[in-house]
Amino acid sequence: MNDTGNNVNTRRVHELRVDVEEARSVTVAILRMLGASSEEAAQQAELLTEADLRGHPSHGLQRLPVLVERIRNGVVRFGVPTIDWVTAAALKVDGAQGLGPAVAFHAIREIAKRAKQTGVAVGLISDSNHLGMLAPYVQAIAESGQIGIAMTTSEPLVHPYGGRRALIGTNPLAIGIPATPHPFVLDMATSEVSMGRILAHVHRAEPIPLGWALDRNGDATTDPRAAAGGALSPFGAAKGYGLGLAIELLVAVLTQSAVGTSVVGTLDTDQRCNKGDVFICVDPAALRLDDVAATISPFLDEIRSEPSQRPERPASVPGDRSLERRTHALADGVSVPEGLWHEIQAIHQELLDAV
Amino acid sequence: MNDTGNNVNTRRVHELRVDVEEARSVTVAILRMLGASSEEAAQQAELLTEADLRGHPSHGLQRLPVLVERIRNGVVRFGVPTIDWVTAAALKVDGAQGLGPAVAFHAIREIAKRAKQTGVAVGLISDSNHLGMLAPYVQAIAESGQIGIAMTTSEPLVHPYGGRRALIGTNPLAIGIPATPHPFVLDMATSEVSMGRILAHVHRAEPIPLGWALDRNGDATTDPRAAAGGALSPFGAAKGYGLGLAIELLVAVLTQSAVGTSVVGTLDTDQRCNKGDVFICVDPAALRLDDVAATISPFLDEIRSEPSQRPERPASVPGDRSLERRTHALADGVSVPEGLWHEIQAIHQELLDAV
């Protein structure tokens, strides 16, 4: 595995404020020179920069050097996925090793259109690459007036509740529903915290709370370095574990992709990715439903105006804080470790020099 | 609200071991005399006794006196639900105030059949009554070789993460997937614990752990009586709250049923129930999937054989312990509070006398 992406994680680094348009255009330029179409490059750049904008750097530009390496190693390819309507409401998508966002948006475009007739349509994706954050996908679906649900799997990072070893992916679930002033967007991994958050504690040499992770022997630890070599804990004890496992099974079965410890290619630089992705679009108009946003928005506003248990942490609606961070980052730039930014610029220059 | 059902909860009572067939036949007899068809009565009795068999008395025979009162008050009725295929894959079901299990199994029969053509089919139920435990529904779907997903809502019992008041239902999610030696069955409420578990601490005069619930002022409490008058906490902090809220919104929107504090009729004895239920059936054969059980069963067995963090609590697969309890209860009888059993017998006798 190429360790250049990790250099930015293993020492305290100065954080730069980078204008998001600059970050996006450099990313697009790199991907274009590596062979991506302009649409593929734009979609991938969008997903990476959206993660940084929303304050989730583990899914942001930090992944670009790994992605570049994967392209150079031939485990990420470009082109149009093969689609097959298995039934009127179910689309199988063979990603042909394509970029995760490009394959996913291709599938979403198809199932969103189909859901207008069938009310509900599912996209079952295999042989595609890392999706990045799920929020932007279901948000796009919700902004178009439909309900979107997304699930995906990853390499095993999470131990079963009561177990000692990482056997299950971080298996996020995202749900987007039309609402005003913006869609309801839930995007949650089923681990207590991300590996990125463990690594952030490594960099700051700060202990982690008990309950976040186990060490490589399967014992509870407060040492972030021990945790990084061990297993993340599921969120919410037995229930969160059950949900993460159910997503692991559903995605594996529905997309005929790998399960458990046989999943590879979501973190490494040289293995063909064998996880799966499931997308669901529901069309309210086709189901003759009442106005969705009008149904739920007053209730969401009621939650937003609730008195809070602690003044410093008001009750909030999932996705609201992420959008606030996004608004600030659009104005102020995204925070990028200096070493990572230099690495991306070096990749860019190297490609320019080779033209 | 009729308080006879609560008598068994407000004093220490002797628990009887009741043969499950006897419990089932008395329940059927009561419902038949109140006007249920033999099929409706059998389905409702099945759901109540299954909950006791699996060790979830809060959804078991304890609910029968409340149900009897609801029938007598005219808020539960009998008959065949009205169904409407809105699209090829989506069925709207008007429960016409029917018994929850009868309406649900009617819907499941329809969507399971349809999923054989469409691959995926959804049943969107409104104006039906309390479903009881969700596990038996998705287990039945999985035993027939399909994948089943179920979601439902309840009266507001759960506070938003960071909030102080109950605004959200306990909103369980259940997922059943074919596997050997038995289906994978996840059935989880999105509250940390059930109100039944809080009441069990009231009866034993034992404090509850911090984190289970808030008192009526929205402050954390270890007093189970204060918790019973307050709000349950969501499981898994912000993520569990987000999931419970998403289920609240999805079910309300898809079934055009009530949301938040306007949901009534799942606990009381006199209000027409206005929550909704969503069922999804996925047919693996129609989607030309590999053998589902063969795909996931080895992985589930791998989890079952994992070394555990604590010998007294091995890593387990969701549903396994529930089925173990069921096996024991089938042999030894279900545990029923003496007062509740006498109450049920009195209802039975009263109805026999009135014939």
XYZ file of C-alpha atoms in Angstrom:
710
model
C 0.000 0.000 0.000
C 1.265 3.425 -0.941
C 2.018 5.260 2.279
C 2.171 8.776 0.907
C -1.478 9.267 1.797
C -0.645 8.384 5.358
C 2.211 10.858 5.750
C -0.265 13.610 6.369
C -1.679 11.549 9.214
C 1.421 10.614 11.116
C 2.717 14.030 12.084
C 1.146 17.260 13.250
C 0.650 19.260 10.097
C -0.309 22.796 9.359
C -3.833 23.005 7.942
C -4.277 25.182 4.876
C -7.505 26.877 3.862
C -8.011 25.934 0.234
C -10.713 27.454 -1.924
C -13.097 24.653 -2.815
C -13.146 25.590 -6.486
C -9.371 25.295 -6.617
C -9.487 21.921 -4.848
C -12.148 20.748 -7.267
C -10.386 21.934 -10.403
C -7.039 20.379 -9.436
C -8.825 17.097 -8.693
C -10.637 17.215 -12.031
C -7.399 18.018 -13.865
C -5.566 15.085 -12.256
C -8.359 12.622 -13.007
C -8.723 13.873 -16.592
C -4.994 13.396 -17.237
C -5.267 9.879 -15.803
C -7.994 9.065 -18.335
C -11.326 9.942 -16.721
C -14.029 11.555 -18.839
C -14.986 15.082 -17.851
C -18.213 13.793 -16.279
C -16.456 11.042 -14.314
C -13.823 13.481 -13.106
C -16.410 16.069 -12.098
C -18.488 13.526 -10.152
C -15.469 12.130 -8.304
C -14.151 15.623 -7.520
C -17.594 16.634 -6.288
C -17.765 13.728 -3.829
C -14.276 14.341 -2.459
C -14.727 18.073 -2.002
C -18.243 17.684 -0.558
C -16.788 15.527 2.237
C -14.225 18.210 3.096
C -16.884 20.925 2.874
C -19.098 19.041 5.332
C -16.274 18.422 7.796
C -15.567 14.753 7.010
C -11.939 14.860 5.790
C -11.598 11.058 6.041
C -13.765 10.892 2.897
C -12.331 13.999 1.290
C -9.182 15.004 -0.599
C -7.227 12.730 1.757
C -8.426 9.859 -0.440
C -7.194 11.377 -3.716
C -3.578 10.088 -3.560
C -4.900 6.571 -2.796
C -7.307 6.873 -5.713
C -4.525 8.025 -8.049
C -2.460 5.023 -6.995
C -5.424 2.697 -7.563
C -5.883 4.117 -11.083
C -2.170 3.686 -11.829
C -2.337 0.118 -10.505
C -5.191 -0.651 -12.888
C -7.761 -1.494 -10.183
C -9.822 1.612 -10.960
C -10.871 1.972 -14.592
C -13.035 4.362 -16.601
C -16.036 3.875 -18.812
C -19.758 3.290 -18.779
C -21.171 0.650 -16.425
C -23.195 -2.253 -17.823
C -26.804 -2.149 -16.691
C -29.436 -4.873 -16.722
C -33.076 -4.387 -15.694
C -33.612 -7.738 -13.999
C -37.220 -6.813 -13.302
C -39.217 -3.636 -13.957
C -38.114 -2.249 -10.575
C -34.626 -3.714 -10.090
C -31.470 -2.689 -11.915
C -28.240 -4.657 -11.743
C -25.224 -2.474 -12.369
C -21.826 -3.913 -13.218
C -19.485 -1.054 -12.421
C -16.614 -2.526 -14.473
C -14.128 -1.219 -11.864
C -15.358 2.323 -12.438
C -15.094 5.311 -10.128
C -17.631 4.914 -7.296
C -19.417 8.245 -7.785
C -19.607 7.880 -11.582
C -21.142 4.399 -11.349
C -23.496 5.430 -8.535
C -24.822 8.548 -10.281
C -25.316 6.513 -13.452
C -27.399 4.006 -11.471
C -29.320 6.722 -9.647
C -30.221 8.449 -12.908
C -31.702 5.192 -14.192
C -33.622 4.164 -11.088
C -34.910 7.688 -10.416
C -36.422 7.733 -13.899
C -37.856 4.238 -13.501
C -39.351 5.006 -10.065
C -41.627 7.518 -11.778
C -43.460 4.512 -13.229
C -42.867 1.822 -10.631
C -43.035 3.997 -7.491
C -39.967 2.265 -6.096
C -36.833 1.147 -7.932
C -33.582 -0.337 -6.672
C -30.051 -0.168 -8.063
C -27.758 -3.070 -7.129
C -24.137 -2.205 -7.867
C -21.130 -4.520 -7.937
C -17.521 -4.119 -9.134
C -17.442 -0.398 -8.409
C -15.106 1.662 -6.244
C -15.404 3.674 -3.038
C -18.466 5.932 -2.972
C -17.126 8.495 -0.505
C -19.758 10.091 1.718
C -23.288 8.828 1.069
C -25.024 12.102 1.979
C -24.542 13.830 -1.402
C -26.256 10.964 -3.260
C -29.429 10.845 -1.174
C -29.459 14.625 -0.932
C -29.446 14.870 -4.739
C -32.318 12.376 -4.908
C -34.297 14.286 -2.260
C -33.656 17.620 -3.977
C -35.245 16.179 -7.108
C -38.380 15.391 -5.078
C -37.838 11.663 -4.503
C -36.895 9.685 -1.402
C -33.426 8.135 -1.547
C -31.886 5.329 0.496
C -28.263 4.194 0.147
C -26.235 1.405 1.760
C -22.716 0.210 1.125
C -20.093 -2.030 2.677
C -16.363 -1.746 3.315
C -13.385 -3.826 4.300
C -13.824 -5.380 7.758
C -13.098 -2.734 10.400
C -15.789 -3.368 13.029
C -16.002 -6.183 15.562
C -19.285 -7.939 16.350
C -20.778 -6.827 19.668
C -19.134 -9.117 22.196
C -16.476 -10.258 19.709
C -12.785 -9.388 19.475
C -11.916 -9.139 15.766
C -12.920 -6.853 12.894
C -15.322 -8.918 10.772
C -17.821 -6.344 9.507
C -17.542 -3.193 7.386
C -18.348 0.282 8.653
C -21.482 -0.163 6.511
C -23.094 3.257 6.331
C -26.794 3.919 5.756
C -28.098 7.155 4.253
C -31.678 8.347 3.889
C -32.766 11.512 2.092
C -36.331 12.872 2.190
C -37.623 16.090 0.586
C -38.176 18.853 3.150
C -37.962 22.618 3.460
C -35.758 24.606 3.808
C -33.518 21.693 2.751
C -33.947 17.897 2.536
C -33.706 15.649 5.581
C -30.372 13.845 5.117
C -29.238 11.094 7.482
C -25.796 9.613 6.730
C -24.382 7.355 9.406
C -21.725 4.686 9.545
C -22.586 1.785 11.851
C -19.267 2.037 13.717
C -19.085 4.161 16.870
C -16.507 6.427 15.196
C -14.614 6.358 11.912
C -11.029 5.102 11.609
C -10.250 8.702 10.575
C -11.311 9.904 14.016
C -9.072 7.297 15.694
C -6.166 8.512 13.523
C -6.893 12.122 14.477
C -6.284 11.096 18.109
C -3.063 9.378 17.062
C -1.858 12.665 15.560
C -2.741 14.645 18.642
C -1.386 11.893 20.941
C -4.689 11.996 22.839
C -6.337 8.954 24.419
C -9.644 7.732 23.014
C -12.660 7.000 25.231
C -13.263 3.381 26.177
C -15.909 1.996 23.863
C -14.569 3.360 20.586
C -12.338 0.447 19.653
C -10.426 -2.699 20.657
C -6.711 -3.405 20.288
C -5.367 -6.215 18.087
C -5.888 -8.708 20.894
C -9.546 -7.764 21.138
C -9.223 -5.927 24.428
C -10.732 -2.522 25.142
C -8.187 0.260 24.773
C -7.791 3.998 25.243
C -4.580 4.029 23.161
C -5.422 5.343 19.682
C -2.369 3.616 18.135
C -3.489 0.278 19.549
C -7.004 0.979 18.278
C -5.750 1.783 14.771
C -4.287 -1.725 14.624
C -7.380 -3.313 16.132
C -11.099 -3.069 15.507
C -13.652 -0.269 15.670
C -16.621 -0.893 17.945
C -20.136 -0.855 16.536
C -22.228 2.174 17.549
C -25.099 1.563 19.944
C -23.916 -1.790 21.350
C -25.934 -4.854 20.267
C -28.457 -2.854 18.206
C -25.890 -0.912 16.202
C -23.996 -4.145 15.624
C -27.199 -5.812 14.447
C -27.884 -2.992 12.010
C -24.330 -3.008 10.629
C -24.455 -6.776 10.193
C -27.852 -6.615 8.495
C -26.464 -4.046 6.027
C -23.419 -6.299 5.424
C -25.723 -9.224 4.604
C -28.291 -7.268 2.570
C -25.685 -5.590 0.393
C -23.682 -8.794 -0.133
C -26.759 -10.799 -1.075
C -28.460 -8.187 -3.249
C -25.345 -7.159 -5.176
C -23.685 -10.588 -5.098
C -20.569 -9.004 -3.683
C -18.151 -10.133 -0.975
C -19.042 -10.443 2.696
C -17.062 -10.028 5.927
C -13.322 -10.605 5.881
C -13.291 -11.271 2.135
C -14.095 -7.638 1.264
C -11.058 -5.804 -0.216
C -10.326 -2.690 -2.221
C -11.941 0.087 -0.188
C -8.741 1.157 1.619
C -5.814 -0.462 -0.204
C -4.199 0.687 -3.445
C -3.830 -2.543 -5.367
C -6.851 -4.816 -5.013
C -9.940 -4.869 -7.170
C -12.813 -3.632 -5.026
C -15.408 -6.332 -4.363
C -17.897 -4.578 -2.059
C -21.415 -3.689 -3.190
C -23.725 -0.666 -3.100
C -27.522 -0.547 -2.900
C -29.589 2.493 -3.865
C -33.363 2.846 -3.584
C -35.465 5.618 -5.127
C -39.087 6.136 -4.144
C -41.228 8.493 -6.222
C -43.931 10.183 -4.115
C -45.930 11.318 -7.143
C -46.076 7.802 -8.601
C -47.342 6.571 -5.226
C -49.902 9.416 -5.157
C -48.584 10.592 -1.773
C -49.377 13.896 -0.135
C -46.724 16.603 -0.420
C -43.765 15.043 1.378
C -42.016 18.257 2.397
C -45.266 19.726 3.726
C -45.839 16.557 5.794
C -42.501 16.422 7.560
C -41.055 19.948 7.618
C -43.235 21.290 10.469
C -42.225 18.290 12.604
C -38.529 18.851 11.841
C -38.942 22.512 12.789
C -40.606 21.419 16.044
C -37.495 19.362 16.854
C -35.205 22.275 15.949
C -37.033 24.550 18.372
C -37.060 22.093 21.304
C -35.460 23.161 24.582
C -32.180 21.265 24.829
C -30.688 19.163 27.622
C -27.462 21.136 27.369
C -27.411 24.654 25.936
C -24.116 23.936 24.154
C -25.648 20.999 22.285
C -29.194 21.772 21.116
C -31.446 19.083 19.682
C -30.801 19.091 15.969
C -31.988 17.397 12.823
C -29.503 15.015 11.147
C -27.620 16.816 8.398
C -28.219 20.353 9.690
C -24.794 20.778 11.277
C -23.085 19.291 8.274
C -24.787 21.870 6.042
C -23.765 24.679 8.404
C -20.142 23.554 8.165
C -20.554 23.421 4.390
C -21.785 27.014 4.251
C -18.785 28.230 6.252
C -16.310 26.180 4.225
C -17.749 27.492 0.952
C -16.955 30.994 2.163
C -13.689 30.353 4.009
C -12.221 27.427 2.072
C -11.812 23.811 3.106
C -9.214 22.783 5.659
C -6.525 20.628 4.025
C -3.315 19.426 5.695
C -0.364 21.243 4.120
C 1.464 17.992 3.351
C -1.570 16.548 1.598
C -2.079 19.693 -0.445
C 1.572 19.678 -1.527
C 1.296 16.012 -2.417
C -1.764 16.697 -4.593
C 0.005 19.605 -6.264
C 3.037 17.389 -6.906
C 0.838 14.712 -8.508
C -0.728 17.413 -10.664
C 2.650 18.827 -11.723
C 4.055 15.392 -12.457
C 1.121 14.648 -14.739
C 1.461 18.026 -16.470
C 5.163 17.387 -17.019
C 4.410 13.999 -18.566
C 1.987 15.394 -21.132
C -57.438 4.266 29.683
C -58.438 0.955 31.205
C -56.037 0.333 34.048
C -56.648 -3.372 34.474
C -53.752 -4.122 32.190
C -51.516 -2.092 34.463
C -52.476 -3.875 37.675
C -50.100 -6.645 36.802
C -47.336 -4.059 36.556
C -47.818 -2.115 39.751
C -47.280 -4.848 42.289
C -44.892 -7.768 42.600
C -46.776 -10.694 41.161
C -46.196 -14.364 41.048
C -45.298 -15.567 37.560
C -47.141 -18.612 36.287
C -45.826 -21.011 33.657
C -48.609 -21.299 31.104
C -48.576 -23.828 28.302
C -48.351 -21.842 25.086
C -51.140 -23.818 23.421
C -53.453 -22.984 26.305
C -52.513 -19.300 26.108
C -53.100 -19.337 22.386
C -56.459 -21.112 22.524
C -57.841 -18.829 25.249
C -56.741 -15.802 23.225
C -58.371 -17.191 20.087
C -61.572 -17.977 21.975
C -61.778 -14.449 23.404
C -61.180 -12.796 20.033
C -63.659 -15.113 18.276
C -66.382 -14.251 20.786
C -65.632 -10.563 20.270
C -66.228 -10.975 16.536
C -62.898 -11.851 14.947
C -62.799 -14.429 12.167
C -60.910 -17.615 12.954
C -57.997 -16.445 10.788
C -57.861 -12.985 12.387
C -58.002 -14.499 15.864
C -55.301 -17.056 15.071
C -52.949 -14.410 13.633
C -53.404 -12.061 16.600
C -52.977 -14.922 19.109
C -49.852 -16.033 17.274
C -48.236 -12.595 17.534
C -49.047 -12.199 21.233
C -47.825 -15.666 22.229
C -44.724 -15.407 20.011
C -43.644 -12.321 21.982
C -43.984 -14.186 25.288
C -42.215 -17.227 23.828
C -39.271 -15.063 22.768
C -39.004 -13.285 26.103
C -40.643 -9.972 25.171
C -43.671 -9.859 27.509
C -44.272 -6.151 26.762
C -45.589 -7.286 23.354
C -47.210 -10.466 24.623
C -50.372 -11.475 26.489
C -49.963 -8.322 28.588
C -51.499 -6.459 25.640
C -54.598 -8.675 25.389
C -56.747 -6.831 27.980
C -55.940 -3.514 26.277
C -56.849 -5.041 22.925
C -60.149 -6.378 24.310
C -60.956 -2.919 25.612
C -60.095 -1.380 22.249
C -62.412 -3.830 20.474
C -65.211 -3.060 22.951
C -64.628 0.662 22.430
C -65.001 0.243 18.681
C -61.506 1.429 17.766
C -60.464 -2.055 16.623
C -62.717 -3.651 14.027
C -62.715 -6.836 11.970
C -62.866 -7.497 8.268
C -60.808 -7.541 5.122
C -58.510 -4.585 4.407
C -58.930 -2.591 1.213
C -55.947 -2.923 -1.079
C -54.881 -0.779 -4.014
C -51.902 -1.512 -6.264
C -50.762 2.061 -6.835
C -47.979 0.830 -9.101
C -46.871 -2.668 -10.096
C -44.561 -2.793 -7.062
C -46.401 -0.724 -4.445
C -49.524 -1.733 -2.541
C -51.527 0.691 -0.435
C -53.424 -1.081 2.312
C -56.284 0.571 4.178
C -56.530 -1.515 7.326
C -60.059 -0.284 8.135
C -59.182 -0.342 11.872
C -58.365 -4.052 11.645
C -56.182 -6.129 13.924
C -52.512 -5.317 13.229
C -51.355 -8.886 12.524
C -54.354 -9.691 10.322
C -53.844 -6.604 8.169
C -50.068 -7.113 8.022
C -50.226 -10.775 6.993
C -52.821 -9.873 4.354
C -50.435 -7.262 2.963
C -47.425 -9.583 3.164
C -49.271 -12.327 1.253
C -49.974 -9.867 -1.551
C -46.532 -8.273 -1.797
C -44.696 -11.601 -1.441
C -46.622 -12.916 -4.438
C -46.032 -9.734 -6.414
C -42.305 -9.673 -5.621
C -41.949 -12.905 -7.589
C -42.548 -10.789 -10.698
C -41.239 -7.391 -9.686
C -38.270 -8.522 -7.566
C -39.177 -6.008 -4.892
C -42.624 -5.002 -3.655
C -43.716 -2.723 -0.820
C -46.836 -2.717 1.332
C -47.858 0.638 2.793
C -50.384 0.181 5.587
C -52.524 2.814 7.273
C -55.498 2.665 9.685
C -54.371 -0.614 11.222
C -53.635 -1.550 14.826
C -50.567 -2.534 16.846
C -48.408 -5.124 15.090
C -46.768 -6.569 18.199
C -43.222 -7.841 17.692
C -41.919 -7.407 14.157
C -39.685 -10.489 14.205
C -42.407 -13.053 13.360
C -43.359 -11.179 10.179
C -39.890 -10.950 8.671
C -39.074 -14.443 9.890
C -42.109 -15.804 8.030
C -40.998 -13.964 4.879
C -37.433 -15.286 5.222
C -38.651 -18.839 5.857
C -40.492 -18.651 2.531
C -37.177 -17.784 0.823
C -37.629 -14.034 0.433
C -35.982 -11.103 2.202
C -38.334 -9.134 4.453
C -38.016 -5.645 5.913
C -40.557 -4.101 8.310
C -40.856 -0.687 9.930
C -43.570 0.817 12.069
C -44.195 3.803 14.321
C -45.767 4.323 17.735
C -47.018 7.036 20.014
C -44.222 9.465 20.965
C -42.102 7.866 23.692
C -38.544 8.821 22.696
C -36.825 12.202 22.999
C -34.586 13.560 20.242
C -30.884 13.283 21.084
C -30.155 16.453 23.013
C -33.857 17.197 23.532
C -36.020 16.895 26.641
C -39.473 15.681 25.511
C -40.839 12.514 23.904
C -41.504 13.459 20.270
C -40.681 10.256 18.381
C -42.044 6.711 18.454
C -40.016 3.676 19.489
C -40.012 2.950 15.739
C -38.696 -0.579 15.361
C -36.925 -1.941 12.299
C -36.875 -5.642 11.431
C -34.928 -7.447 8.721
C -35.253 -11.134 7.871
C -32.908 -12.940 5.465
C -32.945 -16.652 4.541
C -30.127 -18.574 6.244
C -29.392 -21.988 7.698
C -30.080 -23.412 10.243
C -32.664 -20.642 10.625
C -33.205 -17.200 9.052
C -31.249 -14.141 10.142
C -33.819 -12.047 12.044
C -33.002 -8.575 13.345
C -35.817 -6.863 15.278
C -34.842 -3.718 17.130
C -36.664 -0.743 18.543
C -34.791 2.541 18.173
C -35.146 3.387 21.878
C -32.376 2.357 24.289
C -34.850 0.129 26.146
C -38.597 -0.482 25.971
C -41.072 1.187 28.318
C -41.799 -2.377 29.488
C -38.231 -2.669 30.757
C -38.571 0.638 32.644
C -41.783 -0.681 34.247
C -40.038 -3.915 35.208
C -37.626 -1.778 37.257
C -40.582 0.051 38.805
C -41.962 -3.301 39.974
C -38.672 -4.409 41.439
C -38.033 -0.928 42.894
C -34.595 -0.969 41.247
C -32.865 2.116 39.852
C -32.287 2.323 36.092
C -28.891 3.183 34.596
C -28.343 6.779 33.537
C -28.922 6.976 29.791
C -32.103 4.925 29.569
C -34.586 7.756 30.037
C -35.364 11.310 31.146
C -37.917 12.459 33.724
C -40.900 14.651 32.832
C -38.727 17.766 33.115
C -36.275 16.372 30.596
C -33.538 15.669 33.097
C -31.550 12.435 33.266
C -32.881 10.110 35.950
C -32.139 6.794 37.618
C -35.661 6.639 39.134
C -37.769 4.255 37.052
C -41.043 5.893 38.183
C -39.789 9.281 37.019
C -38.672 7.688 33.750
C -42.085 6.083 33.195
C -43.596 9.574 33.260
C -40.854 11.035 31.072
C -39.198 10.031 27.825
C -37.160 7.034 26.700
C -33.723 7.827 25.300
C -32.832 6.811 21.761
C -30.342 3.929 21.503
C -26.869 4.762 20.240
C -26.956 8.520 20.926
C -27.139 10.768 17.823
C -27.030 7.879 15.346
C -29.811 5.850 16.956
C -31.874 9.023 17.212
C -31.255 9.742 13.537
C -32.371 6.250 12.565
C -35.519 6.417 14.714
C -36.390 9.818 13.274
C -35.792 8.618 9.700
C -38.166 5.677 10.316
C -40.738 8.092 11.781
C -40.544 10.250 8.642
C -40.404 7.400 6.096
C -43.386 5.582 7.584
C -45.461 8.747 7.966
C -44.767 9.867 4.412
C -45.136 6.498 2.700
C -48.318 5.457 4.518
C -49.746 8.967 4.877
C -50.141 8.403 8.581
C -49.526 10.647 11.579
C -46.111 11.893 12.669
C -44.583 12.787 16.055
C -46.852 13.889 18.849
C -49.986 13.414 16.750
C -49.656 9.608 16.739
C -52.286 7.926 18.953
C -53.850 4.512 19.441
C -50.841 2.260 20.022
C -51.052 2.309 23.848
C -54.440 3.741 24.783
C -57.793 1.947 24.741
C -60.061 4.477 23.092
C -58.409 6.242 20.167
C -58.368 5.147 16.562
C -54.804 4.163 15.718
C -53.218 6.492 13.170
C -49.663 5.132 12.886
C -48.413 3.413 9.737
C -46.541 0.225 8.825
C -44.181 -0.433 5.910
C -43.297 -3.909 4.666
C -40.849 -4.759 1.882
C -40.454 -8.161 0.228
C -37.496 -8.934 -2.031
C -37.564 -12.101 -4.104
C -34.054 -13.491 -4.697
C -35.164 -15.771 -7.524
C -36.811 -12.925 -9.430
C -33.570 -10.953 -9.070
C -31.604 -14.024 -10.252
C -29.456 -13.912 -7.113
C -27.143 -16.664 -5.917
C -28.470 -18.879 -3.127
C -28.949 -16.402 -0.282
C -28.624 -18.844 2.601
C -25.466 -20.342 1.106
C -23.981 -16.836 0.758
C -24.495 -15.655 4.313
C -24.720 -18.732 6.561
C -20.963 -19.489 6.672
C -20.299 -15.870 7.687
C -22.942 -16.038 10.434
C -21.361 -19.270 11.686
C -17.964 -17.533 11.688
C -19.422 -14.859 13.999
C -21.008 -17.508 16.247
C -17.638 -19.221 16.692
C -15.664 -16.022 17.448
C -13.779 -15.809 20.747
C -15.757 -13.417 22.931
C -14.693 -10.372 24.936
C -16.421 -11.781 27.998
C -17.060 -15.518 28.333
C -20.490 -14.849 29.857
C -21.572 -12.888 26.800
C -20.379 -14.527 23.574
C -20.660 -12.788 20.232
C -24.018 -13.798 18.839
C -26.126 -13.329 15.755
C -29.270 -11.199 16.187
C -32.289 -13.407 16.819
C -30.345 -16.441 18.058
C -30.958 -15.827 21.769
C -34.594 -15.041 21.134
C -35.006 -18.405 19.394
C -33.247 -20.193 22.278
C -35.674 -18.619 24.725
C -38.505 -19.701 22.428
C -37.331 -23.319 22.436
C -37.252 -23.376 26.226
C -40.621 -21.665 26.558
C -42.226 -24.107 24.129
C -41.148 -26.918 26.429
C -41.646 -25.247 29.815
C -44.510 -22.840 29.135
C -44.475 -19.062 28.894
C -44.063 -16.918 31.984
C -47.269 -14.947 32.662
C -47.960 -12.807 35.748
C -50.628 -14.529 37.851
C -52.817 -11.396 37.961
C -52.717 -11.058 34.181
C -53.556 -14.707 33.655
C -56.531 -14.440 36.048
C -57.680 -11.315 34.258
C -57.553 -13.085 30.893
C -59.456 -16.035 32.319
C -62.053 -13.670 33.753
C -62.511 -11.976 30.378
C -62.913 -15.415 28.814
C -65.463 -16.520 31.409
C -67.407 -13.282 31.152
C -67.689 -13.713 27.385
C -68.737 -17.373 27.761
C -71.412 -16.333 30.276
C -72.731 -13.697 27.887
C -73.199 -16.156 25.017
